[in-house]
Coordinates of C-alpha atoms and ligand atoms in Angstrom, one line a residue:
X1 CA -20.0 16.9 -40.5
X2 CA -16.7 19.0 -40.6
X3 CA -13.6 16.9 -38.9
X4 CA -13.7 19.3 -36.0
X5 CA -17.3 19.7 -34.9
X6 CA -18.2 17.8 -31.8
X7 CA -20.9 15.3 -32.2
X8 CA -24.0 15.5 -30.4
X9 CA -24.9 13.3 -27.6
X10 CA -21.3 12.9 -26.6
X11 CA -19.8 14.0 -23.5
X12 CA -16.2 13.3 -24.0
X13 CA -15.1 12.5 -28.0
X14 CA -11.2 11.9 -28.4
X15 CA -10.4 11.1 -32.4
X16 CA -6.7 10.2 -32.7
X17 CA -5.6 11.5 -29.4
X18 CA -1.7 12.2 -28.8
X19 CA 0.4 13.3 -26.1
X20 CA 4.0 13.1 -26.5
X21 CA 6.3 14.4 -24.1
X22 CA 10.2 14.8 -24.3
X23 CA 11.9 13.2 -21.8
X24 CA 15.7 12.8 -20.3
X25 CA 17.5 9.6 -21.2
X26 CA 20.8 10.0 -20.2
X27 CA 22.6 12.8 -21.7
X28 CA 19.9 12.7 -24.8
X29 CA 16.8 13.6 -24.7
X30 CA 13.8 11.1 -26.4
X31 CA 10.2 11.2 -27.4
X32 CA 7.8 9.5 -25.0
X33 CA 4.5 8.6 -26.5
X34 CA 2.5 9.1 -23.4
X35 CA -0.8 9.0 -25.2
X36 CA -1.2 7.0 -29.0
X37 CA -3.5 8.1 -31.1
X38 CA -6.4 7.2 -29.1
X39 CA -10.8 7.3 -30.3
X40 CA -13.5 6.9 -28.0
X41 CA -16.4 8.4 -27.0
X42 CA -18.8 8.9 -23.9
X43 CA -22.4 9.2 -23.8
X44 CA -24.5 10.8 -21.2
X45 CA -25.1 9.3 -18.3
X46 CA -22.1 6.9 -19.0
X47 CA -20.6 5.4 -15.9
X48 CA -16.7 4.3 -17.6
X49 CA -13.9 2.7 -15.8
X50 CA -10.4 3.7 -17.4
X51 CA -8.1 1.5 -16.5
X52 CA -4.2 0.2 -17.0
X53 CA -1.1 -0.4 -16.0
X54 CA 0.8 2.3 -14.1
X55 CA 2.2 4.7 -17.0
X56 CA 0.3 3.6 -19.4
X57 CA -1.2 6.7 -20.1
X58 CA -4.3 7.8 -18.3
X59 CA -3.3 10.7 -16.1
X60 CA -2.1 12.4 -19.3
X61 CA -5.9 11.9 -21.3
X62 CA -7.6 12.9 -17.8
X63 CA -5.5 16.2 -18.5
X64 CA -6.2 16.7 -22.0
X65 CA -9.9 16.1 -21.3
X66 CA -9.7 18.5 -18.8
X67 CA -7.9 21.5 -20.6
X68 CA -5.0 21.0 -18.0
X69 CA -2.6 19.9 -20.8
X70 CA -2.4 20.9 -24.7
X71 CA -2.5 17.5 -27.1
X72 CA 0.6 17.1 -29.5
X73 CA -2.0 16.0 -32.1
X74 CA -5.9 14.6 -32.4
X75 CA -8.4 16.4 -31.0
X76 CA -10.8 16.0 -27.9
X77 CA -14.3 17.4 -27.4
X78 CA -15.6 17.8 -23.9
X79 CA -19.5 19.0 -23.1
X80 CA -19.0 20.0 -26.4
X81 CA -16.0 22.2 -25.7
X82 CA -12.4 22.8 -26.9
X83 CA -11.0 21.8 -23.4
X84 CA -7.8 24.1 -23.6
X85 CA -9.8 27.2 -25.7
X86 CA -12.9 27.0 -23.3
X87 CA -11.0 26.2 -20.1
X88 CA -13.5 28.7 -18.1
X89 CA -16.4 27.8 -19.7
X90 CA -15.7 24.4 -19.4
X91 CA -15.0 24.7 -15.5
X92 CA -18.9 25.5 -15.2
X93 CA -20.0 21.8 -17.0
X94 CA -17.5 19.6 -15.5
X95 CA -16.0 18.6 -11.8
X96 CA -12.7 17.1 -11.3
X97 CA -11.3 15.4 -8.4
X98 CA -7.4 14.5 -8.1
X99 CA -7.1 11.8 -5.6
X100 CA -3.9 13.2 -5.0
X101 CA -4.5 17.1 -5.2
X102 CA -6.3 18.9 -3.7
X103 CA -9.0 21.4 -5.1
X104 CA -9.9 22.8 -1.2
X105 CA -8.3 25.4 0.9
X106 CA -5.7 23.9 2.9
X107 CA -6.2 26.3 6.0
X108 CA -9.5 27.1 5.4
X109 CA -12.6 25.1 7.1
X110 CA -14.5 23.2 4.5
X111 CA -17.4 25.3 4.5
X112 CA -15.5 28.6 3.5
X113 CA -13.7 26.5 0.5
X114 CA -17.3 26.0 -0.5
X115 CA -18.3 29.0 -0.6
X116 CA -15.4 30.3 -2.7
X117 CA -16.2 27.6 -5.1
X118 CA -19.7 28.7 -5.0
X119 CA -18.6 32.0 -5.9
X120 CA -16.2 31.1 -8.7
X121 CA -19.3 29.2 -10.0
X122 CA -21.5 32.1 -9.6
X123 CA -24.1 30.2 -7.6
X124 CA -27.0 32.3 -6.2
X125 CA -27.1 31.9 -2.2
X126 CA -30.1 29.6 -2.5
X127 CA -28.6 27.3 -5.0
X128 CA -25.2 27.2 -2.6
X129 CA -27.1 26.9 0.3
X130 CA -29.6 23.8 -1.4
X131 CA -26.8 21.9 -3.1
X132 CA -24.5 22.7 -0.2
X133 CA -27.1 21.1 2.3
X134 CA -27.4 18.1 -0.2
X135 CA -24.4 17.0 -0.8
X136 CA -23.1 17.5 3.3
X137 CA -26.2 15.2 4.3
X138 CA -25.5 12.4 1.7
X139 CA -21.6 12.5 2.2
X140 CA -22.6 12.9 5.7
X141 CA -20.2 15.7 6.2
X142 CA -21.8 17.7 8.8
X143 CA -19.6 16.9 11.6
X144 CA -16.4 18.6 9.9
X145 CA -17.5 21.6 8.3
X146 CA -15.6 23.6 10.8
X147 CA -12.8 22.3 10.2
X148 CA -9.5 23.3 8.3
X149 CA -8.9 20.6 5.7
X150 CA -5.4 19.9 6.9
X151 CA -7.0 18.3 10.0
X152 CA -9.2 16.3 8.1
X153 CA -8.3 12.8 7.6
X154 CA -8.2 11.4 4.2
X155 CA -11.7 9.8 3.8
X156 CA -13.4 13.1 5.4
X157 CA -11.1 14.9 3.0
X158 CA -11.7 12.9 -0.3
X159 CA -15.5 13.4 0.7
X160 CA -15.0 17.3 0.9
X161 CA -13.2 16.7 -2.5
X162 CA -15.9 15.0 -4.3
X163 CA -18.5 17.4 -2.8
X164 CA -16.7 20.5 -4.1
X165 CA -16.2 19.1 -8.1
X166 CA -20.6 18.4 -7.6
X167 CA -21.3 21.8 -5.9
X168 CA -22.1 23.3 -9.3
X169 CA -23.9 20.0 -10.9
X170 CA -21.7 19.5 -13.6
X171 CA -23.0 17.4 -16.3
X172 CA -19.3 15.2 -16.1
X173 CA -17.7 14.3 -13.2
X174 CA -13.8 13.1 -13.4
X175 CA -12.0 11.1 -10.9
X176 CA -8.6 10.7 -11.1
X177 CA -7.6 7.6 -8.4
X178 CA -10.6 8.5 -6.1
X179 CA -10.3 6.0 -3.6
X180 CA -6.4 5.3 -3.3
X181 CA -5.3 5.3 0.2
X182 CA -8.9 5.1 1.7
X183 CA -9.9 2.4 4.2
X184 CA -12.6 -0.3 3.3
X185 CA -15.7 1.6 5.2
X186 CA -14.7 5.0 3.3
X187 CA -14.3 3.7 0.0
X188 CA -17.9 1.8 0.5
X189 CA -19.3 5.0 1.6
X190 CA -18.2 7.1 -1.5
X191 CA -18.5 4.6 -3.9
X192 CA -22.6 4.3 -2.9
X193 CA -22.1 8.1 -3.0
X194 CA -21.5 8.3 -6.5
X195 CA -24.1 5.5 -7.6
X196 CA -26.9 7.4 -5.8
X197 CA -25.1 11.0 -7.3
X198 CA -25.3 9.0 -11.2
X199 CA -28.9 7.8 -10.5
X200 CA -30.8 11.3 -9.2
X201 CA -28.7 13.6 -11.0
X202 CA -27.4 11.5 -14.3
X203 CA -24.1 12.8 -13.7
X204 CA -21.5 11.1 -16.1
X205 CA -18.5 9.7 -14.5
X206 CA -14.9 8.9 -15.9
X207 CA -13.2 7.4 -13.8
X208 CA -9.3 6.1 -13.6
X209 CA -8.3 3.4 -10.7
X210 CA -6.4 0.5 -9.9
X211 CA -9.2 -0.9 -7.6
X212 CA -11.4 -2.9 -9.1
X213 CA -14.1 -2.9 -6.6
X214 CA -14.1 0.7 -8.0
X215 CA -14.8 -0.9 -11.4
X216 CA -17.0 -3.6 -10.9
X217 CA -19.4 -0.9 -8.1
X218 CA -19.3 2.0 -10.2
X219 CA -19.1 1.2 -14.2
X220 CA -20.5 -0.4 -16.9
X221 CA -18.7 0.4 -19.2
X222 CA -14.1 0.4 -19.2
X223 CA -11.7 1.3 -21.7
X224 CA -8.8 -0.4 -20.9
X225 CA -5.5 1.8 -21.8
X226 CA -2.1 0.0 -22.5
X227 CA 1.1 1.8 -23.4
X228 CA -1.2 4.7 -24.9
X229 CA -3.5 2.6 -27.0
X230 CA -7.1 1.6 -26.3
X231 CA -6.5 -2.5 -25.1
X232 CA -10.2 -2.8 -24.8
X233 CA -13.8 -0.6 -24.8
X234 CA -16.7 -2.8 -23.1
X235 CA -18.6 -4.7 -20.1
X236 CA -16.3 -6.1 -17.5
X237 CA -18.2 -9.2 -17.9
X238 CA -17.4 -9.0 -21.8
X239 CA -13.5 -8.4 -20.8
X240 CA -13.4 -11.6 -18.8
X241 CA -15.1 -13.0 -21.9
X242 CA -12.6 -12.2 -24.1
X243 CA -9.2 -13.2 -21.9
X244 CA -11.5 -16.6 -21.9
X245 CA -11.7 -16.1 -17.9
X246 CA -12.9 -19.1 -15.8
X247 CA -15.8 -19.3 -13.3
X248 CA -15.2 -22.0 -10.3
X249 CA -17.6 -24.0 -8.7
X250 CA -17.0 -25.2 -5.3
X251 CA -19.2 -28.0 -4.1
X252 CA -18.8 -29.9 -0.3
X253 CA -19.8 -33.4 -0.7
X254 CA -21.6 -35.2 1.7
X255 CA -18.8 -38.3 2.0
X256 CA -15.1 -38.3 1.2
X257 CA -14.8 -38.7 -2.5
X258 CA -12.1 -39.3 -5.6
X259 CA -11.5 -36.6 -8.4
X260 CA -14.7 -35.7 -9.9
X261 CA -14.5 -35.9 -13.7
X262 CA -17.3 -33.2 -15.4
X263 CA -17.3 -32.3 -19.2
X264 CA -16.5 -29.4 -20.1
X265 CA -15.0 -28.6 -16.4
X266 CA -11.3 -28.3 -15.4
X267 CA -10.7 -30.4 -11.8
X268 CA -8.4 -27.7 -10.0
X269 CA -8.2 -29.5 -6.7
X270 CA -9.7 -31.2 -3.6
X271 CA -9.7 -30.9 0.1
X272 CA -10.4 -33.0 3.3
X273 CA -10.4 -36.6 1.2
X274 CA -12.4 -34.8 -1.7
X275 CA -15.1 -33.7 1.0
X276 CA -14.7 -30.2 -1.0
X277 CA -13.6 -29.7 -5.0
X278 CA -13.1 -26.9 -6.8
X279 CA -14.0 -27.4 -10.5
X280 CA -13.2 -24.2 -13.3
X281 CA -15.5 -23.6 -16.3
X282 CA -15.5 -21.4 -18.8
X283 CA -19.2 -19.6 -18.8
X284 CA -19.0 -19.2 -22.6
X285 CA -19.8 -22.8 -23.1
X286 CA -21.2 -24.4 -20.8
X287 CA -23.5 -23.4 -17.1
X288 CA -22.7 -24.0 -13.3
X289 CA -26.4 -25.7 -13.6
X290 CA -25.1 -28.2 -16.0
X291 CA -21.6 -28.9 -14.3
X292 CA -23.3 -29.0 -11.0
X293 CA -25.8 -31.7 -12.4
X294 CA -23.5 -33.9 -13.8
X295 CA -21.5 -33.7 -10.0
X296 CA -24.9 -34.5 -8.8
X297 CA -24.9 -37.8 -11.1
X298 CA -22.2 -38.8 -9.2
X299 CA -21.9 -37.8 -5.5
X300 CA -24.0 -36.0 -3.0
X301 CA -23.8 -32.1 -2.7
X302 CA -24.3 -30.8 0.5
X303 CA -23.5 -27.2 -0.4
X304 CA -21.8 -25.1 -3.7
X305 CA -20.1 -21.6 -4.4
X306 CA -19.8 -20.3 -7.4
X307 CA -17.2 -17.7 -7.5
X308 CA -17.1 -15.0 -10.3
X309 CA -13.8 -14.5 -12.3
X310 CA -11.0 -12.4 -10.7
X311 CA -11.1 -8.9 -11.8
X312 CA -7.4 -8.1 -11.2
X313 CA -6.7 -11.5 -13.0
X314 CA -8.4 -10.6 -15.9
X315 CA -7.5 -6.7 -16.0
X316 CA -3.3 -8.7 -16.0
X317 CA -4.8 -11.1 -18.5
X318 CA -5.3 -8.4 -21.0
X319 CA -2.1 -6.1 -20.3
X320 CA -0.6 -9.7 -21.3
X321 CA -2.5 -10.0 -24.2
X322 CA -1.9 -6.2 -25.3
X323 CA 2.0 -6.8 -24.7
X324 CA 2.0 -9.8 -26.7
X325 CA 0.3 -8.2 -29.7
X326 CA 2.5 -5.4 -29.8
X327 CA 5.8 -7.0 -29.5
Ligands
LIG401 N1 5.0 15.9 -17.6 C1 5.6 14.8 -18.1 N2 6.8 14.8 -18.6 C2 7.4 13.7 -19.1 N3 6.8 12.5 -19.1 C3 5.6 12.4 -18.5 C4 4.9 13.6 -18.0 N4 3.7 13.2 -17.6 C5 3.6 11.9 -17.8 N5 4.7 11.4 -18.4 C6 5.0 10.0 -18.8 O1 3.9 9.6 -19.7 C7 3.6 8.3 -19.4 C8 2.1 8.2 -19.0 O2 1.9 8.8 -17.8 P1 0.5 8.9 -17.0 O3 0.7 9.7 -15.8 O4 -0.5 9.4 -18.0 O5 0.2 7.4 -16.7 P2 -1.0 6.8 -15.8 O6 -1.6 5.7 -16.6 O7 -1.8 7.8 -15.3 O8 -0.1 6.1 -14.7 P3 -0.4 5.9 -13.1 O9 -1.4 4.8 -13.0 O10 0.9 5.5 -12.6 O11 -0.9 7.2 -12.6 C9 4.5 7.8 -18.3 O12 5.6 7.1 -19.0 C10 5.0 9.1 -17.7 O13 6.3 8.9 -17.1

């Protein structure tokens, strides 16, 4: 296969991705390696978190993946596309959603920014009117099709969003921040959006955030992106693997009780007379089963949690990690 030709059964390929940029430093004027000669690849039907640091490069690969910017060197393939060459053709197969730009008209109601899309798209009435219905039922949307998108507020508006990158079933779906600013219920109700949107349609998503609910709801798969390079391509479980993050088991005790010592757990403290301790392990070598047996050994257990590790702590964990290694 030639160096240029797209492989089959990707969706997105990068192969030595870079984007620099010139930028203002004072009164001279410096190269800013935005993106660093980044590879990866995305299958169909992939659901992948892309994730770091603010600045550390992900905005500018959404671009390049999109055909909004040109790269200063590599190459990226998207639904098989040159992203820049095939911008219109490429407009049919993929949706994009900028959680902070809009894609509707302003002034318009929803519906008639639909139906422009619809148009752009070349839709056939029936297929606008089928997907249209779809997708206002499942975002339950139909309350606000009336109205201009100015009025709307930001969850009704990040729904009409999301809705108009899907009105043409593109076979990739891009998110850039899609739930920043949104309240706890509205986030909820797009993020089970999208997981029923991946399931009946096999949309692939890409998606960049600093939420981690995001991450752990919606992917199975991140690339973490630090200073431009790839820090890290696999599970979320596999990531708190590798930064060695700790589980914690939290058992209340039926009497008051000293420090409980367990092998191969970490005594991080105890409340009300030892009534409750919290004890870390590391899942990699050992089991909450085993550490909760050998508590058992020693004093009553009335109840236990067992709490998972801290996405955000292991996300900072590996910028850590990545900054270390590079300096
Ligand atoms: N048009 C531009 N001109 C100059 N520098 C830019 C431009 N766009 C991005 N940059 C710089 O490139 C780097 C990467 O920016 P990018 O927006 O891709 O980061 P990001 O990971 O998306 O960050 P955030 O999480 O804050 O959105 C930053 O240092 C940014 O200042």
């Amino acid at each position: 296969m030639s160096g240029t030709t797209p492989s089959s059964g990707t969706v997105v390929e990068v192969r030595d991705l870079t984007r620099d940029f010139r930028v203002r430093d004072g009164l001279k004027v410096r190269r800013l390696t935005a993106v660093d000669h980044m590879t990866w690849s995305i299958a169909p039907g992939e659901a992948v978190g892309y994730i770091g640091a603010n600045g550390a490069g992900k905005s500018t690969t959404i671009k390049m993946l999109a055909g909004i910017l040109v790269p200063s060197a590599g190459e990226v393939i998207t639904c098989g596309l040159r992203p820049v060459k095939d911008r219109k053709r490429l407009a049919r197969r993929i949706g994009v959603v900028f959680g902070q730009r809009s894609q509707l008209w302003w002034d318009l109601p929803v519906r008639e920014s639909f139906g422009i899309l619809a148009a752009i798209h070349s839709l056939s009435r029936a297929e606008e009117r089928s997907r249209t219905d779809e997708l206002v039922g499942t975002l339950d949307m139909g309350d606000y099709l009336g109205t201009p998108v100015r009025q709307l507020s930001l969850g009704q508006r990040m729904r009409a969003e999301v809705a108009a990158a899907l009105l043409h079933r593109p076979e990739l779906l891009v998110l850039d921040e899609p739930t920043i600013g949104l309240d706890v219920l509205s986030k909820q109700r797009l993020r089970e959006f999208l997981v029923r949107e991946r399931a009946e349609h096999g949309t692939t998503l890409l998606l960049t955030t600093h939420d981690m609910g995001d991450v752990e709801r919606l992917c199975d798969r991140i690339l973490v992106v630090d200073h431009g390079r790839l820090a890290y391509d696999g599970t979320l479980d596999g990531l708190a693997r590798t930064v060695g993050a700790e589980r914690v088991l939290i058992v209340d005790l039926a009497e008051p009780h000293g420090r409980l010592v367990v092998a191969g757990a970490r005594h991080l403290r105890s409340e009300g007379d030892g009534l409750r301790q919290h004890l870390a392990f590391d899942p990699t070598t050992t089991t909450a089963a085993r550490v909760l047996a050998t508590v058992s050994e020693q004093a009553e257990v009335l109840d236990l949690t067992i709490t998972e590790p801290d996405v955000e702590d292991v996300v900072r964990r590996i910028y850590e990690r990545a900054s270390t290694s590079s300096s």
